[in-house]
CSV table of C-alpha atoms (C1' of nucleotides) in Angstrom, one decimal:
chain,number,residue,atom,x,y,z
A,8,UNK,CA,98.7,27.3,203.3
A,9,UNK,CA,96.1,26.8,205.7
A,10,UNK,CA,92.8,25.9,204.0
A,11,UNK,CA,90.6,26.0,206.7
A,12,UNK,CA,88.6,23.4,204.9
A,13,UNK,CA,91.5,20.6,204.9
A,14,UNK,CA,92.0,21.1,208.4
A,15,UNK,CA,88.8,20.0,209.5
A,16,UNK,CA,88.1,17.4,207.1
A,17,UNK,CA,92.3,16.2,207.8
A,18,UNK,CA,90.9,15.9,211.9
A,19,UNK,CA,87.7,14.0,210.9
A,20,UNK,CA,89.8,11.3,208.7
A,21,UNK,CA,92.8,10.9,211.6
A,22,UNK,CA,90.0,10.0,213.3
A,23,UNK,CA,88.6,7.8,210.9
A,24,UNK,CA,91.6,5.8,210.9
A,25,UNK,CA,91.4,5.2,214.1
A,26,UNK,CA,88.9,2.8,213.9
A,27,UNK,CA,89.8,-0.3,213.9
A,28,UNK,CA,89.3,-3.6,211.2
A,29,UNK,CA,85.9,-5.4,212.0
A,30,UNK,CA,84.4,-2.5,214.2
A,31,UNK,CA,82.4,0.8,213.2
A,32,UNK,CA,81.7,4.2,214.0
A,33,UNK,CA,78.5,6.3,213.3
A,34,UNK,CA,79.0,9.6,212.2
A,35,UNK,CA,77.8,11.2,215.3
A,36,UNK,CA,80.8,9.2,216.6
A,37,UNK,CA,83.3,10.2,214.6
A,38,UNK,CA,82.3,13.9,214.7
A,39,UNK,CA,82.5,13.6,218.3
A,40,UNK,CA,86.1,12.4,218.6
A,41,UNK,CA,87.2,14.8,216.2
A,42,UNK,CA,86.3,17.8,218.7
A,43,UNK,CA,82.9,18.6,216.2
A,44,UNK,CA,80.2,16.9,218.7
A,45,UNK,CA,76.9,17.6,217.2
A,46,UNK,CA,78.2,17.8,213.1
A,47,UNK,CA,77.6,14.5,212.0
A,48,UNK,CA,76.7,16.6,208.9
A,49,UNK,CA,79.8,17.4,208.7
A,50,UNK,CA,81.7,14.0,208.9
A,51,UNK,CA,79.8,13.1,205.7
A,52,UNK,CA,80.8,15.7,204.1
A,53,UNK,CA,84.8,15.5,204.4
A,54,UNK,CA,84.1,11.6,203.4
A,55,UNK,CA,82.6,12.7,200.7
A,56,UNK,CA,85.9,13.9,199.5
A,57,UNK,CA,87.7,11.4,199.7
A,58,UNK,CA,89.3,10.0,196.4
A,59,UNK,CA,88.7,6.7,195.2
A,60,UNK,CA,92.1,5.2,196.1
A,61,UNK,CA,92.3,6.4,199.7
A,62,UNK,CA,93.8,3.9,202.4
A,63,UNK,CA,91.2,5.5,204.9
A,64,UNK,CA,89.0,2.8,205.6
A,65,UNK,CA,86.1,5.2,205.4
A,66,UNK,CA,83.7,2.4,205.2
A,67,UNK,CA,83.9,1.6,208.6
A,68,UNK,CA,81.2,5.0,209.2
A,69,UNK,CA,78.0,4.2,208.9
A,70,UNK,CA,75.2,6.2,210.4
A,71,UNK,CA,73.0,5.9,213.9
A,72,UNK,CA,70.3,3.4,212.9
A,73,UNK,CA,73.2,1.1,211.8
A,74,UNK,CA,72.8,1.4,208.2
A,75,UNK,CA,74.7,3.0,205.4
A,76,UNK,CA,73.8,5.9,204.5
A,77,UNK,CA,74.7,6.1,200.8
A,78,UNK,CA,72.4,6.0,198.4
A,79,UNK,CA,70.7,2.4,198.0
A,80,UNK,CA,72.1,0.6,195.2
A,81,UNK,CA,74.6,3.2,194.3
A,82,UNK,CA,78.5,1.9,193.3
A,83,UNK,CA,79.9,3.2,196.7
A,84,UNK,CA,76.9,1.4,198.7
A,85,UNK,CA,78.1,-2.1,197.7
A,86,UNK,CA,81.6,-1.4,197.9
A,87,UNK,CA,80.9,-0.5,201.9
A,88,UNK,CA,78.6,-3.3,202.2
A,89,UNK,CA,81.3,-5.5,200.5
A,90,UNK,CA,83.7,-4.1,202.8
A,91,UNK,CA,82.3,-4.6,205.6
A,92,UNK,CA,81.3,-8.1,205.0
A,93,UNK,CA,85.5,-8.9,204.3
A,94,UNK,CA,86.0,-7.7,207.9
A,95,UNK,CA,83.4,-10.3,209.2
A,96,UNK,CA,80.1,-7.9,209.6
A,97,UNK,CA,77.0,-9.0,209.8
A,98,UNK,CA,74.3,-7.5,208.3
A,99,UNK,CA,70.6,-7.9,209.4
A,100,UNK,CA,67.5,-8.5,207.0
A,101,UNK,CA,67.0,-5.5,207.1
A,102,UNK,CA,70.7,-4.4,205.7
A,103,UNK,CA,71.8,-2.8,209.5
A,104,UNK,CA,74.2,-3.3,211.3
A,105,UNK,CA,74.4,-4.6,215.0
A,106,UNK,CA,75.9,-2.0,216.6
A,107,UNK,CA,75.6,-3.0,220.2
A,108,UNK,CA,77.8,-5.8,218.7
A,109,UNK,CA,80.5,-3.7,216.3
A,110,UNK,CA,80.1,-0.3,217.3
A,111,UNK,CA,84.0,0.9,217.9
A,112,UNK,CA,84.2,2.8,221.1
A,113,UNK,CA,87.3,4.9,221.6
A,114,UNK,CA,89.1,5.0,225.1
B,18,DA,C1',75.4,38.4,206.1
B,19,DC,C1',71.4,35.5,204.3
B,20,DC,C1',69.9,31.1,202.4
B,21,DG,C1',70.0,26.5,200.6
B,22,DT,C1',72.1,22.0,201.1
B,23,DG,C1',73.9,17.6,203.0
B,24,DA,C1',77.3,10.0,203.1
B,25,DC,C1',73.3,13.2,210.1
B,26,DT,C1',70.3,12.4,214.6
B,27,DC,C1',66.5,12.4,217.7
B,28,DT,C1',61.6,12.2,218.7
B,29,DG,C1',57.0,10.9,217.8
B,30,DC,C1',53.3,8.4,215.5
C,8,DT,C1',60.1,-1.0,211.2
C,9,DG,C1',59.1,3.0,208.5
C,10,DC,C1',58.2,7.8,207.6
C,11,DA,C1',57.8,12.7,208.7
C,12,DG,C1',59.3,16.8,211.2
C,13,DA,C1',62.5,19.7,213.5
C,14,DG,C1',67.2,20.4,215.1
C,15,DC,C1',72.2,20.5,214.0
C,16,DC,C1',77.0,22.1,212.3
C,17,DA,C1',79.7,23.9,208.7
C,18,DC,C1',80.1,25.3,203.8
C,19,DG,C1',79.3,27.4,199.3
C,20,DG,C1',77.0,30.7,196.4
DNA sequence: ACCGTGACTCTGC
DNA sequence: TGCAGAGCCACGG
């Protein structure tokens, strides 16, 4: 087998899991520690394709300015935000996230 | 191989 | 804080 595509997108969510319960990674982050410095692009992209039911607490990615990045609003915004919340995260007026504060930092 | 696209990021105003 | 521009990586058509 070997779809190229699965491989990558199988090392960004190991590394997704990684991230603990109350803590958060940017995407930058995450692309990083999966050995893809520089393709946050990326990152978004295998979450993306996720299914619905998946155990990988992909909520926990959020982007650099400390806010989500899906689309304002949307289903899957609220359901991160919600999240989020349940593991005691604060959001800010302005819907970020204090990232000094929660930001998960490997090692 | 070229081009457009995206759950991104950094810099500047 | 907010918005625009340019840079980025990897992918699909």
């Amino acid at each position: 087998m070997g779809q190229k595509q699965t491989d990558i997108d199988q090392r960004i969510w190991q590394v997704v899991m990684l991230i603990p319960a109350g803590k958060v990674a940017t995407y930058g982050d995450v692309a990083s520690q999966a050995g893809l410095s520089g393709a946050a692009r990326r990152v978004g992209h295998a979450l993306r394709g996720l299914p619905p039911d998946t155990r990988i607490p992909w909520h926990r990615v959020i982007n650099a300015q400390g806010r989500i990045s899906l689309p304002p609003g949307s289903a899957a915004a609220r359901a991160q935000r919600d999240r989020l919340a349940a593991e005691g995260i604060r959001f800010t007026g302005t819907r970020r996230v204090d990232l000094a504060k929660h930001r998960w930092q490997p090692g």
